[in-house]
Short mmCIF file of C-alpha atoms and ligand atoms in Angstrom, two decimals:
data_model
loop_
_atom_site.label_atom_id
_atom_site.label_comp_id
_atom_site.label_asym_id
_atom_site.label_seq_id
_atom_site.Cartn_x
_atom_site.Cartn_y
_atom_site.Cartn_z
CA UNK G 23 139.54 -91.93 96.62
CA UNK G 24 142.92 -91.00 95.65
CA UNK G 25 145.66 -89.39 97.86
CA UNK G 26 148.98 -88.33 98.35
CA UNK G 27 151.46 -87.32 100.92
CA UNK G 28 153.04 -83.88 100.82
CA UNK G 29 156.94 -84.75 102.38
CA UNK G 30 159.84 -82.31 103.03
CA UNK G 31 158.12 -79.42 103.30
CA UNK G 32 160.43 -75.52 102.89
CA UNK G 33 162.77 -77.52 99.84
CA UNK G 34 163.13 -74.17 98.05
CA UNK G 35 162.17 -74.07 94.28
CA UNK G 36 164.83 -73.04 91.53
CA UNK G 37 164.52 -73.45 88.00
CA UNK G 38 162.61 -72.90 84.61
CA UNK G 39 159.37 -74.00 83.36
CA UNK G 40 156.67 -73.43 80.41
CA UNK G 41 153.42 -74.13 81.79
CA UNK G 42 150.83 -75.97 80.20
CA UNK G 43 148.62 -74.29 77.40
CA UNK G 44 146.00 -71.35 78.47
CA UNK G 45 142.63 -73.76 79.19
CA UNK G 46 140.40 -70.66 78.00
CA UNK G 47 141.91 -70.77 74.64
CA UNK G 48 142.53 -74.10 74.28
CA UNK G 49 138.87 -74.33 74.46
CA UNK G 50 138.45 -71.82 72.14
CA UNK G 51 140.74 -72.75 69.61
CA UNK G 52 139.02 -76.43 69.23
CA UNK G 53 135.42 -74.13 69.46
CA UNK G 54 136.21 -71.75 66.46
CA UNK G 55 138.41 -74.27 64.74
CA UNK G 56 135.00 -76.42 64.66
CA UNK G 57 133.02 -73.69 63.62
CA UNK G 58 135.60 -72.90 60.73
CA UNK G 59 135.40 -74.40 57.30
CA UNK G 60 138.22 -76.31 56.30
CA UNK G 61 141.60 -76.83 58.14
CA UNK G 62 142.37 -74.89 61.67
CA UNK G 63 145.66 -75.46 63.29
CA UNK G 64 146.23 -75.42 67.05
CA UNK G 65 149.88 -75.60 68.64
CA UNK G 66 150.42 -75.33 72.85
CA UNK G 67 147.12 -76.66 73.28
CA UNK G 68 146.26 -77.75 76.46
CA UNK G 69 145.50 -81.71 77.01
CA UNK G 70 143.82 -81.39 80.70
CA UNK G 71 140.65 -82.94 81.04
CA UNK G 72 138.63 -80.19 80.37
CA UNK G 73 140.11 -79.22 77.03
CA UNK G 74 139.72 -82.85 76.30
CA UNK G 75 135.95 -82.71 76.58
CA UNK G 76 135.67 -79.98 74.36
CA UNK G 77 137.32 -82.14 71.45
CA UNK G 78 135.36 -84.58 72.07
CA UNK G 79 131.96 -82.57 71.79
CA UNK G 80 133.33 -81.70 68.22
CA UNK G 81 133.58 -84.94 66.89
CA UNK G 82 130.46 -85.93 67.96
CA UNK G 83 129.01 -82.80 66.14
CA UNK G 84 131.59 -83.93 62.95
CA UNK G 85 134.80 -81.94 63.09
CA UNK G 86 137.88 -84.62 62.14
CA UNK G 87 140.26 -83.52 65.51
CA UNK G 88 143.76 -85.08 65.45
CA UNK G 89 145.93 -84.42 68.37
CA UNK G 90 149.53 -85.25 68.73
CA UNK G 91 151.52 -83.95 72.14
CA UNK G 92 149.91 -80.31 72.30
CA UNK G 93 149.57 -80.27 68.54
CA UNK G 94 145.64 -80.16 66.90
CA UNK G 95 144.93 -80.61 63.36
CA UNK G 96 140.60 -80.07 62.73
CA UNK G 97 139.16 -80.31 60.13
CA UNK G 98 135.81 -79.12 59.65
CA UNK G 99 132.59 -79.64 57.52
CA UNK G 100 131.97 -75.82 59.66
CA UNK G 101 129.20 -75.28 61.72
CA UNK G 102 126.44 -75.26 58.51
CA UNK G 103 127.55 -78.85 57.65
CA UNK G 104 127.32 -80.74 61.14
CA UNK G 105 125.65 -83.58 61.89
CA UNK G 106 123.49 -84.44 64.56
CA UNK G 107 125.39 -85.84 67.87
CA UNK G 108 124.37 -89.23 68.08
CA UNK G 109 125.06 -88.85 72.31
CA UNK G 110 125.00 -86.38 74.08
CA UNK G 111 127.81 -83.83 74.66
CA UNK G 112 129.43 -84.90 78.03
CA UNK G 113 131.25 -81.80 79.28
CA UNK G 114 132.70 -83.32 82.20
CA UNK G 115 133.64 -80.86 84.95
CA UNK G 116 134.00 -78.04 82.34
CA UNK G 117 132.22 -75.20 83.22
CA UNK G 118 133.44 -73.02 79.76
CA UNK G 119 132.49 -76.35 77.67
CA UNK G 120 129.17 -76.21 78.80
CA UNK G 121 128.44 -72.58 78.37
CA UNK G 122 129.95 -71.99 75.68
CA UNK G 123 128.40 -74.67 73.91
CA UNK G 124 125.25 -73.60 74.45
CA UNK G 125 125.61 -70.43 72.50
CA UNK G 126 127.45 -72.06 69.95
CA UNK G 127 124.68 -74.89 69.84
CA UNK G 128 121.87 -72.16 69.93
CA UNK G 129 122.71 -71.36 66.33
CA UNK G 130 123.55 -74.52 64.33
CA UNK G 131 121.38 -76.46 62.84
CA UNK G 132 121.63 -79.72 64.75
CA UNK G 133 119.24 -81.10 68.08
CA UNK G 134 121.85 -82.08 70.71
CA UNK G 135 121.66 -82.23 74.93
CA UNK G 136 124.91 -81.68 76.70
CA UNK G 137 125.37 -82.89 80.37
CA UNK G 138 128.55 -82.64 82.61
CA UNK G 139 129.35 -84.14 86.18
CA UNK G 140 127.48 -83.47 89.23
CA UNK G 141 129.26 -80.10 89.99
CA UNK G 142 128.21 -79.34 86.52
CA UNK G 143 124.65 -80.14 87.53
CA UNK G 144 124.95 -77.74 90.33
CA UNK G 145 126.48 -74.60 88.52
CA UNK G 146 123.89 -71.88 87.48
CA UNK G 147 123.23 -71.81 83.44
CA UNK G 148 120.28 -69.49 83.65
CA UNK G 149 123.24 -67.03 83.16
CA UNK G 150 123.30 -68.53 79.76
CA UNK G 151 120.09 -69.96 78.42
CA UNK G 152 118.13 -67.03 79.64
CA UNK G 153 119.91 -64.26 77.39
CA UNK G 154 119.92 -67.02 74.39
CA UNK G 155 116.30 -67.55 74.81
CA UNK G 156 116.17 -63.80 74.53
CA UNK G 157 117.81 -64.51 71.24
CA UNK G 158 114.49 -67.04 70.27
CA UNK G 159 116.91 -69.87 70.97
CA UNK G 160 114.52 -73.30 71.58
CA UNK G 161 116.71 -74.41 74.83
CA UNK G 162 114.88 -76.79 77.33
CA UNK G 163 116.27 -77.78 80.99
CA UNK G 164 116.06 -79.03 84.41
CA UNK G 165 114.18 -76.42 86.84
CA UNK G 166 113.39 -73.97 83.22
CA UNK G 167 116.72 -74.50 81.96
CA UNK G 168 118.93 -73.03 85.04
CA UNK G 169 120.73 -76.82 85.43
CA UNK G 170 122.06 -79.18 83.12
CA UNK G 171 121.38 -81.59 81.39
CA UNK G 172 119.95 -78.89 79.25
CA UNK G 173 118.83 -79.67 75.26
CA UNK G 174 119.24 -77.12 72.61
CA UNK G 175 117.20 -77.45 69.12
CA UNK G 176 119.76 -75.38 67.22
CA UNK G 177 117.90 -72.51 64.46
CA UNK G 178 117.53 -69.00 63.38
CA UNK G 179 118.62 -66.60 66.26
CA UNK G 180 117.59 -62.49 66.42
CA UNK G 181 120.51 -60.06 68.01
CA UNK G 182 120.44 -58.89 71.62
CA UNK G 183 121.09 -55.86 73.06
CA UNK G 184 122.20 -57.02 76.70
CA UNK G 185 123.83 -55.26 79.97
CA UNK G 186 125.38 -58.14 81.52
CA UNK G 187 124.27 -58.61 85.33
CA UNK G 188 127.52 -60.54 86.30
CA UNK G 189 130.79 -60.25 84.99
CA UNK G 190 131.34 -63.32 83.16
CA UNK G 191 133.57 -64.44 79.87
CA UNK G 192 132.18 -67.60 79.78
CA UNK G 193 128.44 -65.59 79.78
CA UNK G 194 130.08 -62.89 77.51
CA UNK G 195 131.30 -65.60 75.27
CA UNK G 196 128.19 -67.75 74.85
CA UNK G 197 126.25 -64.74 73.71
CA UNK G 198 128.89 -63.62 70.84
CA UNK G 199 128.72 -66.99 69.44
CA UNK G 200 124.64 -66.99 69.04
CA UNK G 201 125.58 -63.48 68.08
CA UNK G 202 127.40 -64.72 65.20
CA UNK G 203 124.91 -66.49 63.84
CA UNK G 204 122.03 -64.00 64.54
CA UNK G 205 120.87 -61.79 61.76
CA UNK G 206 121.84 -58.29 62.84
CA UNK G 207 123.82 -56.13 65.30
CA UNK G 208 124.16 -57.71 68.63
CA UNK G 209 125.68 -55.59 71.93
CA UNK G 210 126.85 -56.66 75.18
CA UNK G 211 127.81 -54.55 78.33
CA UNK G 212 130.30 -55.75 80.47
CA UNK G 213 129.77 -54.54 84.19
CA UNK G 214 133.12 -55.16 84.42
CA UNK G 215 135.69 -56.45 81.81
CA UNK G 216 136.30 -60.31 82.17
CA UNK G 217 138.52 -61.83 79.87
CA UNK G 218 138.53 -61.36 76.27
CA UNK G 219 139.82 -64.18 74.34
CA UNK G 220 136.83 -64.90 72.39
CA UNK G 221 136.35 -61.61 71.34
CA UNK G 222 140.57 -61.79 70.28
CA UNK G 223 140.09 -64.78 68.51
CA UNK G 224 137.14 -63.87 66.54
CA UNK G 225 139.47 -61.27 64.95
CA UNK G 226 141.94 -63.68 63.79
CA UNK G 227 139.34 -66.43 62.52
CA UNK G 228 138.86 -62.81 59.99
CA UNK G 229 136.01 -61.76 61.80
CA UNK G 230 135.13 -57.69 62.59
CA UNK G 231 134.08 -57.19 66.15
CA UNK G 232 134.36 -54.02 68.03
CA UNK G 233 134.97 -54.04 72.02
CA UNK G 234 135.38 -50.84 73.25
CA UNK G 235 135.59 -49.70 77.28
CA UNK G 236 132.85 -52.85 78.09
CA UNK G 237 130.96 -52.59 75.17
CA UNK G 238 131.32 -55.53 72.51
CA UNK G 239 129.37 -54.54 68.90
CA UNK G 240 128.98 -57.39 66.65
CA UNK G 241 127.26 -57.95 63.11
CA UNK G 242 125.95 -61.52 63.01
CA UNK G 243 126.38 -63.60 59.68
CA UNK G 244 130.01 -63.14 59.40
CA UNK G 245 132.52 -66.35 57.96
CA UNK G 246 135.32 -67.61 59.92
CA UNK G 247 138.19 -67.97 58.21
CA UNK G 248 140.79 -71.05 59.82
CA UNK G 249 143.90 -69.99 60.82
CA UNK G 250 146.89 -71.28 62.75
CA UNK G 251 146.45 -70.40 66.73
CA UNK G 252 149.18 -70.27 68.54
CA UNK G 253 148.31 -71.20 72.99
CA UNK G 254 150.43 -69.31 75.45
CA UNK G 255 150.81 -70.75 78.90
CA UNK G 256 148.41 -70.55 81.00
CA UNK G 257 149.04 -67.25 83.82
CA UNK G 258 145.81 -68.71 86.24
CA UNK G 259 148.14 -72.54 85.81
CA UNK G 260 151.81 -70.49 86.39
CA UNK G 261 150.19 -68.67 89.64
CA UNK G 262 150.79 -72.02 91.85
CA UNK G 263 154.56 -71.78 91.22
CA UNK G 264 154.27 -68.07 91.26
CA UNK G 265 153.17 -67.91 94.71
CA UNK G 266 155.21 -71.20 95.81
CA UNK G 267 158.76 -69.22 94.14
CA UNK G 268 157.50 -65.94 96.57
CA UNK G 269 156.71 -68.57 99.97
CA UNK G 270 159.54 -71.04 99.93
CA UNK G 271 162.57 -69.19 101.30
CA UNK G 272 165.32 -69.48 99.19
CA UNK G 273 163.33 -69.78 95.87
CA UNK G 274 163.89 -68.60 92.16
CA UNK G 275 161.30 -69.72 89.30
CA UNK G 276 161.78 -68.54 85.64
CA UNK G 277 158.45 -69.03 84.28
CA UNK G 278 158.28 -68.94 79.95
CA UNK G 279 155.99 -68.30 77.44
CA UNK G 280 153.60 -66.99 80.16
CA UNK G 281 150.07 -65.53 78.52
CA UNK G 282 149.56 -61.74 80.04
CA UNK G 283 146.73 -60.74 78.59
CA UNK G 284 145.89 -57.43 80.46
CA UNK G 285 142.23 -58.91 81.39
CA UNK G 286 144.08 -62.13 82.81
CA UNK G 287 147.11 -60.47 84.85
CA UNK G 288 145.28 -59.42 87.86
CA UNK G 289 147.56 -61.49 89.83
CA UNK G 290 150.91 -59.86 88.72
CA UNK G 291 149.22 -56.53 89.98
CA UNK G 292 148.99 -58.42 93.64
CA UNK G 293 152.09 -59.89 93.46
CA UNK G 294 153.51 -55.86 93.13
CA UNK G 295 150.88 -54.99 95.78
CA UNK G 296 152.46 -57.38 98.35
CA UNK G 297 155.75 -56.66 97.32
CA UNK G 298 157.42 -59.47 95.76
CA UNK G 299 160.59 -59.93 94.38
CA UNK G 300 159.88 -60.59 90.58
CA UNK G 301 160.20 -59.49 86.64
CA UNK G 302 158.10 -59.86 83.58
CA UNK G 303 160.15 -59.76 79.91
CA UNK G 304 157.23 -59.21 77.07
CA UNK G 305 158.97 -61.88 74.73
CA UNK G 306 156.04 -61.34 72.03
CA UNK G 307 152.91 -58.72 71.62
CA UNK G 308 152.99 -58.54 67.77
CA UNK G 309 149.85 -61.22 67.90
CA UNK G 310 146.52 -61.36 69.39
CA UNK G 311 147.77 -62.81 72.52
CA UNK G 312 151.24 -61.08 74.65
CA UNK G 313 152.83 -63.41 76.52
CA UNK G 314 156.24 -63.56 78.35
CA UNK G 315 158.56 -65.09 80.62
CA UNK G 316 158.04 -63.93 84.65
CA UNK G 317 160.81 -64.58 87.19
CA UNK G 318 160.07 -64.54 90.48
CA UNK G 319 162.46 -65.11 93.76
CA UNK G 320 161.16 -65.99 97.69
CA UNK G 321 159.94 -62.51 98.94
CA UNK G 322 158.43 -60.83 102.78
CA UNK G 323 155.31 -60.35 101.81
CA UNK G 324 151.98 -57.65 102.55
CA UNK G 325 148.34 -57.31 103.01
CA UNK G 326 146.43 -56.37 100.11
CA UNK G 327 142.89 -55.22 99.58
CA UNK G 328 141.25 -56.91 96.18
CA UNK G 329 137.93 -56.09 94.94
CA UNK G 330 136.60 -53.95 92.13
CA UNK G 331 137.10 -54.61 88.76
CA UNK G 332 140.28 -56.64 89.59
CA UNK G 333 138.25 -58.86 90.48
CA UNK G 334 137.93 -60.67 86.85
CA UNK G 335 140.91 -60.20 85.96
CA UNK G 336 142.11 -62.81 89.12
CA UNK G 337 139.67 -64.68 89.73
CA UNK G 338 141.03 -68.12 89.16
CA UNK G 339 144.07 -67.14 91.40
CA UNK G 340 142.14 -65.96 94.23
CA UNK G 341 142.53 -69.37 96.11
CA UNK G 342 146.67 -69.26 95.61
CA UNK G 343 146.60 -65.19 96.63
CA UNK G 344 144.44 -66.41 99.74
CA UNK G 345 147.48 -68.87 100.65
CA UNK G 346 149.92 -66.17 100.31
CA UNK G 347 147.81 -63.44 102.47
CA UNK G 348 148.57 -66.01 105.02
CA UNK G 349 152.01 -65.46 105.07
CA UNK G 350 152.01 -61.75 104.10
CA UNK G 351 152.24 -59.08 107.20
CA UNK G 352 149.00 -57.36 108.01
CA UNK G 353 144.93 -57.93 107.07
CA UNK G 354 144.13 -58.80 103.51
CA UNK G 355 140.49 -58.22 102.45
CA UNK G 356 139.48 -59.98 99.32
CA UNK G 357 135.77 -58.36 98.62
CA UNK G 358 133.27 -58.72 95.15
CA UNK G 359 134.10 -61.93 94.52
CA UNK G 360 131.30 -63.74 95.02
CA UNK G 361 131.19 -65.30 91.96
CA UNK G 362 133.45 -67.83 93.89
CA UNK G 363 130.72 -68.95 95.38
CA UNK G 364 129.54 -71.19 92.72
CA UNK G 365 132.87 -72.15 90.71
CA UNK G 366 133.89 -75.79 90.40
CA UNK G 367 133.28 -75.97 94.53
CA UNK G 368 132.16 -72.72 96.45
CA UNK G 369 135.43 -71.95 96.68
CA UNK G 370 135.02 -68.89 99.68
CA UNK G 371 133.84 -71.97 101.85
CA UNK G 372 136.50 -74.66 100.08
CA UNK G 373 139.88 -71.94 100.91
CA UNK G 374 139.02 -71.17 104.27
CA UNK G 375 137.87 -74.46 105.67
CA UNK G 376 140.69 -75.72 103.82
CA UNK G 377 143.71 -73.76 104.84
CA UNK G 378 142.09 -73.12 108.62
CA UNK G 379 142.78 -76.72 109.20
CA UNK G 380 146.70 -75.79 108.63
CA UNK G 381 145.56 -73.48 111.14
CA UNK G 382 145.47 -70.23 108.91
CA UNK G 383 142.80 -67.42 110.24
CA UNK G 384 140.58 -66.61 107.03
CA UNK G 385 137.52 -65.32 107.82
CA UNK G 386 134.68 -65.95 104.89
CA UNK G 387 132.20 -62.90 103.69
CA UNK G 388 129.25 -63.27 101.66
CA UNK G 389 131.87 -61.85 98.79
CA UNK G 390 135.09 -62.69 99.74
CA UNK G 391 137.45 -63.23 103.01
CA UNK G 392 139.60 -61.83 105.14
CA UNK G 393 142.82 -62.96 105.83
CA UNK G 394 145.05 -62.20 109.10
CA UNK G 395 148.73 -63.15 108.54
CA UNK G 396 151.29 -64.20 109.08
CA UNK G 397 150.07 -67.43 111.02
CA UNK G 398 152.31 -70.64 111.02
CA UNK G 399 150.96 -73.06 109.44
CA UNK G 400 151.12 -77.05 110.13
CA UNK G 401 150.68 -80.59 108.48
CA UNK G 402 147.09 -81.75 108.11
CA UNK G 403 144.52 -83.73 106.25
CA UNK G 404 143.21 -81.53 102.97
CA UNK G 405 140.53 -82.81 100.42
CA UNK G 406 141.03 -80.97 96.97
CA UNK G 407 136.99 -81.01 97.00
CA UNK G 408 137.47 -82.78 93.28
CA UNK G 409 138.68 -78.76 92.16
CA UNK G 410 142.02 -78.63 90.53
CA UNK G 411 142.60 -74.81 91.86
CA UNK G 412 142.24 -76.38 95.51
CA UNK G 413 143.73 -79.32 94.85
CA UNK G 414 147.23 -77.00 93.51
CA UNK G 415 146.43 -74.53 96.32
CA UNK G 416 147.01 -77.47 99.16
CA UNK G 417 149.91 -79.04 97.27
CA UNK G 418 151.54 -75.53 97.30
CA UNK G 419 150.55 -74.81 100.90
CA UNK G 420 152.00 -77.91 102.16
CA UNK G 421 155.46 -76.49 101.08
CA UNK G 422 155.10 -74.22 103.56
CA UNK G 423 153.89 -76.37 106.46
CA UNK G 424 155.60 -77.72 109.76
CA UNK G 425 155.23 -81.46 108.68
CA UNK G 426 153.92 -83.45 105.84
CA UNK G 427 149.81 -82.76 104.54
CA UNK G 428 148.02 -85.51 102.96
CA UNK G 429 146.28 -84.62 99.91
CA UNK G 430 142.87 -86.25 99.38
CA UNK G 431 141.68 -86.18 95.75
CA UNK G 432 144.87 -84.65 94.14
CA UNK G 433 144.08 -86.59 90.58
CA UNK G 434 141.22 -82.96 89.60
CA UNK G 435 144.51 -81.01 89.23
CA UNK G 436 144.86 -83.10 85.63
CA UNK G 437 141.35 -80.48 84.86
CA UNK G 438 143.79 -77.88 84.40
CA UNK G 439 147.81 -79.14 84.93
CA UNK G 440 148.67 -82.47 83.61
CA UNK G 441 152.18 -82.14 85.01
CA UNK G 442 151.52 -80.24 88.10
CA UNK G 443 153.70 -82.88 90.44
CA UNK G 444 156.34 -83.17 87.60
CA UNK G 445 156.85 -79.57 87.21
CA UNK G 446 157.24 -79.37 91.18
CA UNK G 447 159.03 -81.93 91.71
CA UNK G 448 161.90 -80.46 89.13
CA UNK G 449 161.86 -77.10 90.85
CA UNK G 450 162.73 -79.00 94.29
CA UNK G 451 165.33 -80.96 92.22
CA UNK G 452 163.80 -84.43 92.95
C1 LIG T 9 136.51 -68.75 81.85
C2 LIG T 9 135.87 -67.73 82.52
C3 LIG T 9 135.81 -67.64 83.99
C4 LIG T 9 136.86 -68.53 84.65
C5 LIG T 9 136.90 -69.91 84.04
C6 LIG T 9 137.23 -69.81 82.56
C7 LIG T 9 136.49 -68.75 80.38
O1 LIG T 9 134.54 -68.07 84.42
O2 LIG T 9 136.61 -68.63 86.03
O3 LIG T 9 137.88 -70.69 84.68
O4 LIG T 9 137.28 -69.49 79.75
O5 LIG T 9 135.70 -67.99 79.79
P1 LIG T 9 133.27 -67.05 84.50
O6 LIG T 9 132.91 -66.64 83.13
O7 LIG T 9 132.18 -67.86 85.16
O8 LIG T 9 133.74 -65.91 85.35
#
């Protein structure tokens, strides 16, 4: 297995970055640029792993991808003119890939069976395939289609009318894409409001959706037109050096092009809660997607208490926020998030097992932890658990540690942040 060692820890970080491409509309760009007609063009995309399978699902269903840097050209035959995969689609460790192909799959008119890694094979997709089969989508799978690989024999879909039991984009998502292709008015209620780039980007691809307070109304049987998408940086990728800028004393971190979608920014509202030091310029707004440039300087931090309907709108970041309710003053209690519980790892389990052998005092909950700071925290062995939001979460705690941590596993964090170790190491001016 790879590893690294984490040297010199409390270096302080100064400097400016643009980090990587958003992953959730990376994906989606390559998704409704391969559903499009004709020529879509993508700029900012993200190259990690993940966003790399998705391409690759594409051309195996026919779409003509060309990538250069963070530059896509596709060209499509659209959805209506695919052919049939002649493998299957190998999502990797991409949970959106996977779910999100399965609506989109649901609809075409092609057989295909998509399979991912073994944490793949462990994340729930009756989530998914149960609300498509709702739909009359022919969708077959280990244990009744709750596990991957699953096979999809892609046809005529009816709408749905569904209150969502979790609150899930990547659930939310899959459904609005059979949704597209069903004849008739589909609705989804969102318990609470997760993300909402599909729903965004259906609107510039020319489509009419409506998404009002949870409620998304959609008429199936609409065309997408291919545009030019523009990727922000990614806010759940810029939340590492967000939280290392606020822990390493001495620290200032200009962060640009920074997506802040209101259903992503959850983490800028905990950052305020705990009192950092930091400022966010809206650069642009006048498209689908608002991004900006957040500066942030080292900071005393706070307990918070996170739960609700913040909870979407952070939960990415929740392993980063549990490193800094180490070092903030008083009892943070993270609660509703038990959706954690079956992300790339269970990450509940992977933060506080993790960060308690720097000697940190998390407690886990069925939903969340709690968090008793500030505690000193020293060098150790850490094991990214093959998740990139661990794997960053250790390489940022170890800044902050009496003596050096060895990483194990620290090549995952190329899932979501090619240049995670570059970008540091120019902050600490190495
Ligand atoms: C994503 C949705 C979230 C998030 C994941 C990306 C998406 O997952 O954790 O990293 O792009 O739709 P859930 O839908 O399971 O909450």
């Amino acid at each position: 297995m790879d590893k690294m060692t984490l040297n010199d820890p409390q270096a302080p970080l100064r400097g400016t970055i643009a980090v990587p491409g958003d992953k959730s509309i990376s994906h989606r760009a390559v998704m409704f640029g391969g559903m499009a007609k004709g020529r879509t063009t993508v700029s900012g995309f993200l190259p990690g792993e993940d966003c790399l399978r998705t391409i690759e699902c594409f051309r195996l269903l026919g779409a003509d991808i060309s990538r250069t840097g963070t530059d896509l050209v596709i060209d499509s035959p659209g959805i209506d003119g695919w052919q049939e995969p002649a493998d299957i689609l190998y999502t990797g460790n991409s949970g959106t890939t996977t779910r999100l192909m399965l609506g989109i799959l649901a609809g075409s008119r092609v057989h295909s069976v998509i399979a991912g890694d073994e944490s793949i094979a462990r994340r729930p997709m009756k989530r998914v395939t149960g609300p498509l089969q709702q739909m009359g989508a022919d969708i077959r799978g280990r244990k009744g289609a709750q596990y991957t690989p699953v096979s999809v024999l892609g046809g005529p879909l009816r709408p749905i009318d569904y209150d969502m039991p979790v609150a899930s984009a990547q659930v939310k998502s899959a459904i609005l894409f059979a949704a597209m292709r069903a004849e008739g008015t589909s609705v989804i209620r969102e318990k609470e409001v997760s993300r909402d780039h599909t729903e965004r980007m259906m609107q510039n691809f020319g489509m009419r959706v409506q998404a009002e307070e949870g409620v998304i109304t959609l008429q199936g049987g609409q065309e997408l037109v291919p545009v030019h998408v523009d990727v922000p940086g990614d806010i759940s990728s810029a939340a590492f050096f967000l939280a290392a800028s606020a822990l390493v004393p001495g620290s200032e971190v200009v962060l640009e092009n920074v997506g802040l979608n209101p259903t992503r920014t959850g983490m800028i509202d905990v950052l305020e809660a705990m009192g950092t030091d930091f400022g966010v310029d809206v650069s642009r707004s006048d498209d689908s997607e608002i991004r900006g440039t957040v500066t942030i300087r080292s900071s005393s931090l706070k307990a918070t208490e996170i739960g609700g309907d913040l909870i979407p709108r952070l939960i990415d970041e929740i392993p980063i926020i549990a490193l800094l309710a180490t070092q903030a003053e008083g009892t943070t209690v993270i609660r509703d998030a038990e959706e954690l519980r079956v992300k790339e790892t269970d990450r509940i389990a992977a933060v506080a097992e993790e960060l308690g052998k720097l000697g940190a005092d998390i407690i886990p909950t069925d939903d969340g932890m709690i968090i008793n700071g500030p505690t000193k925290l020293s060098g150790a062995v850490l094991d990214s658990r093959g998740d990139h939001r661990i794997g960053m979460m250790a390489a940022v705690a170890a800044l902050i540690t009496d003596g050096p941590v060895e990483l194990r596993g620290p090549g995952c964090i190329a899932i979501s942040y090619p240049e995670f170790f570059e970008h540091l190491n120019n902050l600490r001016g190495n």
